[in-house]
XYZ file of C-alpha atoms in Angstrom:
539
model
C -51.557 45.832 84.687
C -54.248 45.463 87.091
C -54.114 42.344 89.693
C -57.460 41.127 88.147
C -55.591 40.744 84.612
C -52.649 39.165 86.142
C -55.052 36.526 87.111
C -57.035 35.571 84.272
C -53.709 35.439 82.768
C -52.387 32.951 85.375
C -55.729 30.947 85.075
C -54.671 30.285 81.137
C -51.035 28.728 81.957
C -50.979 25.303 81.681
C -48.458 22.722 82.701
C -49.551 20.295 79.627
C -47.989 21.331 76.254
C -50.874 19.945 73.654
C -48.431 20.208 70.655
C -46.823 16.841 72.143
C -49.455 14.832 72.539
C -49.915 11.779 69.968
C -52.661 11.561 67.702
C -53.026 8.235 66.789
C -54.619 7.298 63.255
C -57.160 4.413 63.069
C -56.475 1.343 60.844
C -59.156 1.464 58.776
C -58.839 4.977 57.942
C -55.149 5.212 56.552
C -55.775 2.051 54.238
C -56.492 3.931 51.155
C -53.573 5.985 51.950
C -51.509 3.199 52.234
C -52.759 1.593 48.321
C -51.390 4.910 47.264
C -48.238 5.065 48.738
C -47.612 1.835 46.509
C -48.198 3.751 43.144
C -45.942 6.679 43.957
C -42.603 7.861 43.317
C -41.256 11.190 44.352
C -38.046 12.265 42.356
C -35.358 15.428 42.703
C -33.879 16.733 39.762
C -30.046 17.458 40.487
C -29.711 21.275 39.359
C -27.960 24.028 40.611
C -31.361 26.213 39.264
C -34.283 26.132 40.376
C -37.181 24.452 37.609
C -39.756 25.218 36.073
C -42.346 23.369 37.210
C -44.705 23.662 34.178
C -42.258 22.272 31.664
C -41.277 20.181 34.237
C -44.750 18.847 34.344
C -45.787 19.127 31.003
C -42.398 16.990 29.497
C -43.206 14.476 32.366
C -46.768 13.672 31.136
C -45.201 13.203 27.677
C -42.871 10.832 27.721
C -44.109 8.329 30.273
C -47.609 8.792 28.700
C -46.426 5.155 27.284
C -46.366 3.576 30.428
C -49.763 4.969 31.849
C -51.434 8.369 32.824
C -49.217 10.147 35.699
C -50.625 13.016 37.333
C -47.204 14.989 38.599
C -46.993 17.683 41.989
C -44.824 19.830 43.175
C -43.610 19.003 46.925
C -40.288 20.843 47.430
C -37.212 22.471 45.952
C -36.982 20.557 42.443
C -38.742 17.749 43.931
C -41.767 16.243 43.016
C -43.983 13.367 43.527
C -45.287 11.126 40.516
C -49.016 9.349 40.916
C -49.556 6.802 38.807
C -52.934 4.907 38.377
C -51.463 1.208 39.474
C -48.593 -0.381 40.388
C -47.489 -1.879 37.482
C -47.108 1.622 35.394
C -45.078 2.741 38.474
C -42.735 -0.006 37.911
C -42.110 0.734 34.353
C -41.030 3.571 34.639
C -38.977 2.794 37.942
C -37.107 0.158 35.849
C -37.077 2.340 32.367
C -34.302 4.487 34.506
C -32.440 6.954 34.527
C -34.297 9.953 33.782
C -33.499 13.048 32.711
C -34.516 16.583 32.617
C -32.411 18.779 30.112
C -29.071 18.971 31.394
C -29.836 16.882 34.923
C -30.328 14.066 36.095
C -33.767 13.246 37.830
C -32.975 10.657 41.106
C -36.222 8.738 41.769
C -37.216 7.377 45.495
C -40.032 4.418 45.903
C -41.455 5.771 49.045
C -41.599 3.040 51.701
C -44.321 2.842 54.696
C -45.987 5.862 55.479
C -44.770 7.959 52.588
C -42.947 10.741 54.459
C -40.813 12.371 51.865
C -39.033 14.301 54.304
C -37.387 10.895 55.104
C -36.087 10.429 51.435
C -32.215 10.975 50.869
C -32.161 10.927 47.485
C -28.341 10.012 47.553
C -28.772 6.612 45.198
C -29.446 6.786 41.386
C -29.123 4.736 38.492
C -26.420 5.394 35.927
C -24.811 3.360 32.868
C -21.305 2.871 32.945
C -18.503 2.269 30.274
C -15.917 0.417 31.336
C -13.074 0.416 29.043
C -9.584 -0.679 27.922
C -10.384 -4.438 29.651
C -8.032 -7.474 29.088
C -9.751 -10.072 27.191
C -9.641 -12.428 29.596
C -12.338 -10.606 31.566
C -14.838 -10.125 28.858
C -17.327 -12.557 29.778
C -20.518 -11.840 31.480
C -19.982 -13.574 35.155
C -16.486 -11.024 35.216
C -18.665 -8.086 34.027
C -21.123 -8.688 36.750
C -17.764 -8.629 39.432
C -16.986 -5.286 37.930
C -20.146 -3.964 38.186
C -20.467 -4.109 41.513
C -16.953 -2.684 42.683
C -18.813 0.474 40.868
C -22.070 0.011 42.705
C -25.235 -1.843 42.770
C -25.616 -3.736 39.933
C -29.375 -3.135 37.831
C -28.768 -4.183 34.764
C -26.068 -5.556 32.522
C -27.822 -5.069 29.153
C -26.543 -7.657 26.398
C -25.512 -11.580 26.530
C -23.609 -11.424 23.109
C -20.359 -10.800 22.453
C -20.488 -7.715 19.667
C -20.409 -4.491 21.955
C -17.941 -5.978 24.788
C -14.922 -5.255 22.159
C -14.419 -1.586 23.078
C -16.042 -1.472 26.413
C -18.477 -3.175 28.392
C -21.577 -1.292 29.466
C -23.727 -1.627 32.717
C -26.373 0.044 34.800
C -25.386 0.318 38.462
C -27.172 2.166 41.040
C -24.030 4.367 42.562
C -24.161 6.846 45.928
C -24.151 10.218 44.408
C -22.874 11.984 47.810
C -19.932 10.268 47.226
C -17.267 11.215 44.269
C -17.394 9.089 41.113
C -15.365 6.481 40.851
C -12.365 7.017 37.669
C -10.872 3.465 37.346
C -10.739 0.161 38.841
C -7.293 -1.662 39.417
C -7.703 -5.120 39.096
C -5.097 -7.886 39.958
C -6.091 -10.981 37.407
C -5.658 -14.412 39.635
C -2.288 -15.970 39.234
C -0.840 -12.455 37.251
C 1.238 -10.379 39.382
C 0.583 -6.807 37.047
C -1.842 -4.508 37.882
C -4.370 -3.355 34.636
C -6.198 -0.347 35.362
C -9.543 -0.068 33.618
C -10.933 3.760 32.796
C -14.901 4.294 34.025
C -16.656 6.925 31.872
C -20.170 7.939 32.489
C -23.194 8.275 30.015
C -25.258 11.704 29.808
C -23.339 13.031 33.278
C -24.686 16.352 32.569
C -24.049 18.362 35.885
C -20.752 17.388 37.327
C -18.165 19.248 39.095
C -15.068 18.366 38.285
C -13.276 20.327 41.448
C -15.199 17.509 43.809
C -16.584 15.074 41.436
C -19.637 14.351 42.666
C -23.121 14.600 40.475
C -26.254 17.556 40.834
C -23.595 20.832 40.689
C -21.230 22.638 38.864
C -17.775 23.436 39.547
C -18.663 27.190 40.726
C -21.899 25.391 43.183
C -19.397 23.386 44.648
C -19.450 23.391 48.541
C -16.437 21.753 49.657
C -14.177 24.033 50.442
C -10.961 22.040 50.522
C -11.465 21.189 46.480
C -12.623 24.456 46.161
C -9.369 26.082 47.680
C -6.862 24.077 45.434
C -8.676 25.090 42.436
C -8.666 28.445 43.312
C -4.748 27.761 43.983
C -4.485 26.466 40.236
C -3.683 23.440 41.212
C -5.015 21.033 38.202
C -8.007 19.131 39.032
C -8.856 15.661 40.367
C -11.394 15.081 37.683
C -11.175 15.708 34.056
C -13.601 15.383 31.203
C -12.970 12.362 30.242
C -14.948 11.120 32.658
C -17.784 11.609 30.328
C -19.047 9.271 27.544
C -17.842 10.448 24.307
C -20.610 10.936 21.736
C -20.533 8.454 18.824
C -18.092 9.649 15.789
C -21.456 8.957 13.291
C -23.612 11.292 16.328
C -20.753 14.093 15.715
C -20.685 14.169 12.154
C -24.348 14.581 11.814
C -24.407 17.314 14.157
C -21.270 19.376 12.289
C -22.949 18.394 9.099
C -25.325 20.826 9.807
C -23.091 24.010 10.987
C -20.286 23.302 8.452
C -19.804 26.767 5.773
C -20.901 30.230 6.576
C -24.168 31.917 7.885
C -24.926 32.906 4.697
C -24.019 29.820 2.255
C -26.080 27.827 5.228
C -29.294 30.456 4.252
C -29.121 30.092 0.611
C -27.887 26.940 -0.682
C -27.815 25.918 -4.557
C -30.626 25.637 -6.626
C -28.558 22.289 -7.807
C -28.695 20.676 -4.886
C -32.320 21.462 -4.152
C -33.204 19.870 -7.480
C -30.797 17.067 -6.629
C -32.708 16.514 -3.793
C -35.913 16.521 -4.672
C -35.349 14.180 -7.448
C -33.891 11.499 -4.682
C -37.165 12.380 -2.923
C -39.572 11.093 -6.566
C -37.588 8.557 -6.980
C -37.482 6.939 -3.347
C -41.119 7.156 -3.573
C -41.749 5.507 -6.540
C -39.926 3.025 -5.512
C -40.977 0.150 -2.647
C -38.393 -1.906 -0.693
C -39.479 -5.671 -0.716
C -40.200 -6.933 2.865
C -41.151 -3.941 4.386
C -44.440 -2.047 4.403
C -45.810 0.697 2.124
C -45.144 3.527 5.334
C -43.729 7.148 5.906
C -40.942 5.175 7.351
C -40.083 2.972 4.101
C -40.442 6.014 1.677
C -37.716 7.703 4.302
C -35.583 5.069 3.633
C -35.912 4.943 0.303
C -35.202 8.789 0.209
C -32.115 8.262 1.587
C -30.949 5.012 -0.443
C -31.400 7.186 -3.467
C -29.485 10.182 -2.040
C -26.498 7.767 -1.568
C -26.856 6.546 -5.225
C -26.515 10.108 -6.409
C -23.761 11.319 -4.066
C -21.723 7.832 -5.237
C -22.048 8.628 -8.785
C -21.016 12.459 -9.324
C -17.979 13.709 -8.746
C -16.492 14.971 -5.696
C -15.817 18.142 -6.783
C -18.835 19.126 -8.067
C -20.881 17.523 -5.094
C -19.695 18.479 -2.200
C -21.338 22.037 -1.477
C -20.410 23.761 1.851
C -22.905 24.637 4.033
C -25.552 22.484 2.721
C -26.536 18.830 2.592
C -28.406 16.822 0.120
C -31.672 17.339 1.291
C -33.436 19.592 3.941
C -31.973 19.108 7.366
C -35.189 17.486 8.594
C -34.394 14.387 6.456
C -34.981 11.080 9.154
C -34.173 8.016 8.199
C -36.175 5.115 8.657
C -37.054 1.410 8.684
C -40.247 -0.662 9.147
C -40.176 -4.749 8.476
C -42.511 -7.566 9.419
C -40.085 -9.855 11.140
C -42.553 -12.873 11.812
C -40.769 -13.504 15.255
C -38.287 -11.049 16.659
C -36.955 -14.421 18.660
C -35.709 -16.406 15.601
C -31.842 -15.962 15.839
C -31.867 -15.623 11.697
C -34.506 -12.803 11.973
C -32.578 -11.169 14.429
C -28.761 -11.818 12.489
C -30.855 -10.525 9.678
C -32.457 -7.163 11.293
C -28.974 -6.161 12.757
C -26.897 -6.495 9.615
C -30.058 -4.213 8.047
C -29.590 -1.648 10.620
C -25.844 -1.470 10.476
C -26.003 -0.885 6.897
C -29.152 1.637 6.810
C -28.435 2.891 10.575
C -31.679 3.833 10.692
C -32.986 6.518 13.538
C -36.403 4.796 13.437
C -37.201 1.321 13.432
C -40.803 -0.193 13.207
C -41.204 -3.957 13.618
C -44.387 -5.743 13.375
C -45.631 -9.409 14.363
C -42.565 -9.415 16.866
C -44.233 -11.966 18.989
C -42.919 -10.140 21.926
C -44.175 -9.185 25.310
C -43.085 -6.126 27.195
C -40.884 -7.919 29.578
C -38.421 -8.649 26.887
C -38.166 -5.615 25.298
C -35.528 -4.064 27.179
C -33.228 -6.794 26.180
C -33.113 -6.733 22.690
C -33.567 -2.723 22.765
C -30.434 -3.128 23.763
C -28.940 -5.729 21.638
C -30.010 -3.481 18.692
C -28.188 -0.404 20.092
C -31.821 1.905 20.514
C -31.958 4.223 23.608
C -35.929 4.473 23.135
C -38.659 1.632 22.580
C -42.625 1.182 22.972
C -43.799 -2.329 22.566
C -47.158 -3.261 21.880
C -48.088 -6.875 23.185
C -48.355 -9.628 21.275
C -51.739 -11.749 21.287
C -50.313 -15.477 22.410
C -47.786 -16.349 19.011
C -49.267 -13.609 17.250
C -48.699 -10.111 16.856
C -46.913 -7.587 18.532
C -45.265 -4.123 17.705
C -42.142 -2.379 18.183
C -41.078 1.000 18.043
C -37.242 2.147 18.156
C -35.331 5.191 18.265
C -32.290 6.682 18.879
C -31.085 9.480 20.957
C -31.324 11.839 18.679
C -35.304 11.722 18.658
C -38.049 12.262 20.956
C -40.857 10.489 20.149
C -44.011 10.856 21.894
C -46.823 8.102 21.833
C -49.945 9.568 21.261
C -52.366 5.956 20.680
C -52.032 2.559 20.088
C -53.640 -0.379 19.567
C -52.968 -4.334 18.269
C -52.426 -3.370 14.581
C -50.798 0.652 14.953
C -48.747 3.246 16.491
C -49.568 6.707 16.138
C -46.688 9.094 17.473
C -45.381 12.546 17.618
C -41.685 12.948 16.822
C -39.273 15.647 17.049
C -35.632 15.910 15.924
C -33.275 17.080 19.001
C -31.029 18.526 16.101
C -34.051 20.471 14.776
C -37.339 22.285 15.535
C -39.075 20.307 13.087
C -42.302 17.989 14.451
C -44.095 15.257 13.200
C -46.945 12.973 13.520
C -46.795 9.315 11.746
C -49.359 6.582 11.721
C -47.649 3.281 11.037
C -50.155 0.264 10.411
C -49.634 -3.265 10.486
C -50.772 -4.408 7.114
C -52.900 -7.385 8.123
C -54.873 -5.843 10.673
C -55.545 -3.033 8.332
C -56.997 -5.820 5.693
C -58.965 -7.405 8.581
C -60.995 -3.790 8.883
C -60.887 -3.781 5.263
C -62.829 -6.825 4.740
C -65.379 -6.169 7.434
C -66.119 -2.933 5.681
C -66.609 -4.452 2.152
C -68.946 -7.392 3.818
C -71.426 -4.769 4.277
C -73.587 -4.442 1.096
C -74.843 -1.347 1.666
C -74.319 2.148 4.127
C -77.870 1.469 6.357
C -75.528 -1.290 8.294
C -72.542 0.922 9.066
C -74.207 0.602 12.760
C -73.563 -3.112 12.318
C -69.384 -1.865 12.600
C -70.061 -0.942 16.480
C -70.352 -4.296 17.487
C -67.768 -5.698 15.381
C -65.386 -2.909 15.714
C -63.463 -1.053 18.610
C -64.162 2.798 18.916
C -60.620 3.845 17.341
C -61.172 1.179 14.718
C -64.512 2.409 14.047
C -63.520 5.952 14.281
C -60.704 4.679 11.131
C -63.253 3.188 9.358
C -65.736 5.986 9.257
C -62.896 8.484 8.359
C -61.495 6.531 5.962
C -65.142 6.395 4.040
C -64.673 10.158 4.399
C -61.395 10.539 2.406
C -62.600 7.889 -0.186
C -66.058 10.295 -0.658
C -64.014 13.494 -0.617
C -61.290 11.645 -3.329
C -63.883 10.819 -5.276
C -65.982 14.083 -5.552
C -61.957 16.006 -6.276
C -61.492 13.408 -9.065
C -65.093 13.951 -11.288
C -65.047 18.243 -10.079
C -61.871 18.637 -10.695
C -59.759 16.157 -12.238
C -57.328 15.099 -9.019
C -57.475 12.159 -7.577
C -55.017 11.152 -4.178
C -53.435 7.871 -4.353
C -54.495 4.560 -1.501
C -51.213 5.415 0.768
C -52.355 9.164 0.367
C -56.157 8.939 1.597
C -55.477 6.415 4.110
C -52.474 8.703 5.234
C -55.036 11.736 5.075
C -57.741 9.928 6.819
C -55.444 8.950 9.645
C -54.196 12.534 10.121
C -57.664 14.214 9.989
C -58.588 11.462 12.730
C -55.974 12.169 15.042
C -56.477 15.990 14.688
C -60.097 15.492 16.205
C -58.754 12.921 18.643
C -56.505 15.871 19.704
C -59.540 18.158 19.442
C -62.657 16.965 21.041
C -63.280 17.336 24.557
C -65.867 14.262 24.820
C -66.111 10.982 22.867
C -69.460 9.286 22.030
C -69.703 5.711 20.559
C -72.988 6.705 18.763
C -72.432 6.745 15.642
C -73.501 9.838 13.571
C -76.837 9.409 11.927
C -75.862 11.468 8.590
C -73.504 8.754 7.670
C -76.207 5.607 7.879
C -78.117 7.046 5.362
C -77.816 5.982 1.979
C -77.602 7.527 -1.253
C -79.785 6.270 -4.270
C -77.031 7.261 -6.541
C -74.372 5.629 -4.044
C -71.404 3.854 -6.211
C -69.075 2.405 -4.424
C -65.482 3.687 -4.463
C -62.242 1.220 -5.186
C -61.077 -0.251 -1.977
C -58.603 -2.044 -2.972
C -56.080 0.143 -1.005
């Protein structure tokens, strides 16, 4: 190297490293960055695999569609960051915890100040709690608190009444997950000089090693080596499976229901109980329940109500077929019921004696006179893990949609009088899309659309009308047309409960369909027929 290029070389060292100087950010230019650090949260899901990020994504968008539109990102190793249009939807979901993905749990972080994610532990996360095998004396609600928080932080202590504290109390704490999980508390009551130990058990603790005992791996992920080492030693472990909350003994017996008999008996069950069925199925149709609307959900229940007649009334022996049940194994049951106040301690009495007897997997209440900040609590009173509430208007109004674990329900619209939603059985591959109406609001677009004397002032509905309502509306006319032309060409007619059913799916397909919405109403249905007769609408 030439003394000329040991020079210019020389001339390009500089004392002053420019990687440590400080760029400092003006004010006024972070404060739309700051807005949005308020409607984020970042979560990690606690697997030992790595996930998929699509399904991850695409199950995210699903079921907190409820709560608002979330837009979801990848930023690390099975973490992600949620964006949510405002604050409030954020908060929903924050407080609709915990979470899960499959098998794990997702921990969710509110990301404070500047947003740096690389500053986020994830080491807290909510969990619900059984406590069991407690002395009477501590069932009562200022006790349960005190309980509560020897487990953790306490979040939410679900129900004021008396019924579910028999067996065990149950609580949401917010617990430190590097830590192990706690097994038992050992309480000393006041004045009483024995100790009672109380078992802990832990609902949906999907990946837990029991060699360590803390939550996000298995026993063969585990890192500490210590625990590790006496397992391999076959020593027996600290942590057993009892740990875990024990399904219910009505969940189990559904799900064996379904696998009891052979393969082949499972394949090809009797023509006699496919007959028996489907008779249940004619008659539970035919026949309304009084107090609760004319829906996919009452017919359901009715299905079932007649199943148990039939099953009560044969004999045993000749009943009871392995490897088959009376009726397809899609069968859900159902309940819908216009409570008129979900508030009135009757109503409610009422509505839990109903579900204890039907134990229904869906419930639909209408005119609940509810708001959303309530629903949580009597979600929980009535013993439902899932739950969309629709506002009510002031002392009017209001829905409510419940369901149990076994489903996952997916709201796809809503407005003050319906709830359309997708649902699919976790026990089955089966999906399906139900429109449940209130009845009254129904009438109300019912009675709008007879006012008008003729089709020219079906543009007269758009200022009366909201799009989706309109959209009904216009469908609806549809399906009466289309009944009507089937029943002078050809002799079949549909029922009311069928063409509004068939209107409401043939709108929601389109919904589902169209990639752009217009509130112009199509001209080829304001024009009038001179042969026009108006079809029954008494439906």
């Amino acid at each position: 190297m030439s003394t000329v290029e040991i020079s210019q070389l020389c001339e390009r060292l500089s004392i002053v490293d420019e990687d440590e100087m400080v760029h400092e950010i003006a004010e006024e230019d972070i404060q739309d960055g700051a807005e949005d650090v308020d409607k984020c949260l970042v979560g990690r899901v606690l697997s030992g695999k790595k996930v998929n990020r699509d399904a991850f994504k695409g199950l995210i968008e699903q079921i907190w569609s409820p709560f608002g539109q979330v837009e979801v990102e990848l930023v690390g190793e099975n973490t992600f960051m949620f964006y949510f249009i405002n604050k409030e939807d954020r908060n929903r979901v924050w407080l609709r915890g915990p979470w899960h993905f499959g098998n794990s749990l997702i921990v969710l972080e509110k990301p404070e100040g500047s947003g740096n994610i690389s500053k986020l532990g994830f080491n807290r996360a909510d969990i619900w709690v059984q406590i069991h095998d407690i002395p009477i004396m501590c069932m009562n609600r200022r006790t349960t608190r005190w309980l509560a928080e020897q487990i953790g932080e306490v979040v939410e202590i679900p129900s004021e009444s008396r019924e579910c504290w028999g067996k065990y109390i149950r609580v949401k704490v917010k617990i430190d997950i590097t830590k192990p999980l706690k097994q038992w508390l050992k309480l000393k009551l006041g004045k009483f000089e024995e100790v009672t130990m109380v078992g802990l058990k832990y609902e949906r603790l999907s990946e837990f090693c029991f060699t360590c005992g803390r939550i996000g791996h298995g026993n063969k992920e585990c890192l500490d080596e210590e625990a590790r080492k006496l397992a391999l030693e076959g020593l027996p472990m600290k942590f057993r499976s009892w740990l875990k909350a024990t399904i219910s003994e009505k969940s189990q017996y559904r799900s064996n229901s379904q696998t009891f008999g052979s393969s082949s008996e499972r394949v090809s069950p009797t023509k006699k109980t496919s007959k028996k069925w489907k008779k249940a199925a004619r008659e539970g149709q035919q026949r309304q329940i009084t107090g609760k609307i004319a829906s996919p959900l009452s017919r359901m229940l009715n299905v079932s109500k007649a199943i148990r007649k039939n099953s009560k009334g044969s004999n045993s022996s000749n009943s009871t077929i392995k490897g088959s049940s009376l009726g397809p194994p899609g069968v859900m049951i159902g309940l819908s019921w216009n409570v008129r106040g979900l508030g009135n301690p009757r109503t409610f009495i009422a509505l839990s004696r109903l579900l204890k007897t039907h134990s229904p997997e869906l419930v639909f209440l209408s005119k609940t006179k509810l708001n959303d900040r309530k629903t949580d609590k009597f979600r929980n009173l009535l013993g439902y893990s899932g739950c969309f509430c629709v506002d009510s208007n002031g002392n009017s109004g209001g829905l409510m949609l419940l369901w149990k674990d076994s489903l996952m329900v997916t709201i796809l619209s809503f407005s003050s009088g319906h709830i359309d939603a997708r649902i699919c059985h976790a026990l089955f591959s089966c999906k399906n899309v139900i429109s449940i109406w209130y009845g009254s609001y129904f009438g109300n677009l019912l009675d709008k659309f007879k006012s008008l004397p003729t089709m020219d002032n079906l543009q007269g509905l758009a200022d009366q009308l909201s799009l989706d309502d309109l959209g009904l509306v216009c469908m609806i006319m549809w399906a009466v047309w289309e009944n009507r032309n089937s029943m002078l060409n050809y002799g079949k007619a549909r029922d009311s409960a069928q063409i509004l059913n068939f209107a409401s799916d043939l709108l929601e397909e389109y919904r589902n369909s169209r990639l752009a919405c217009s509130t112009r109403v199509p001209s080829s249905l304001a024009i009038s027929s001179p042969d026009w007769i108006a079809p029954p609408l008494d439906f």
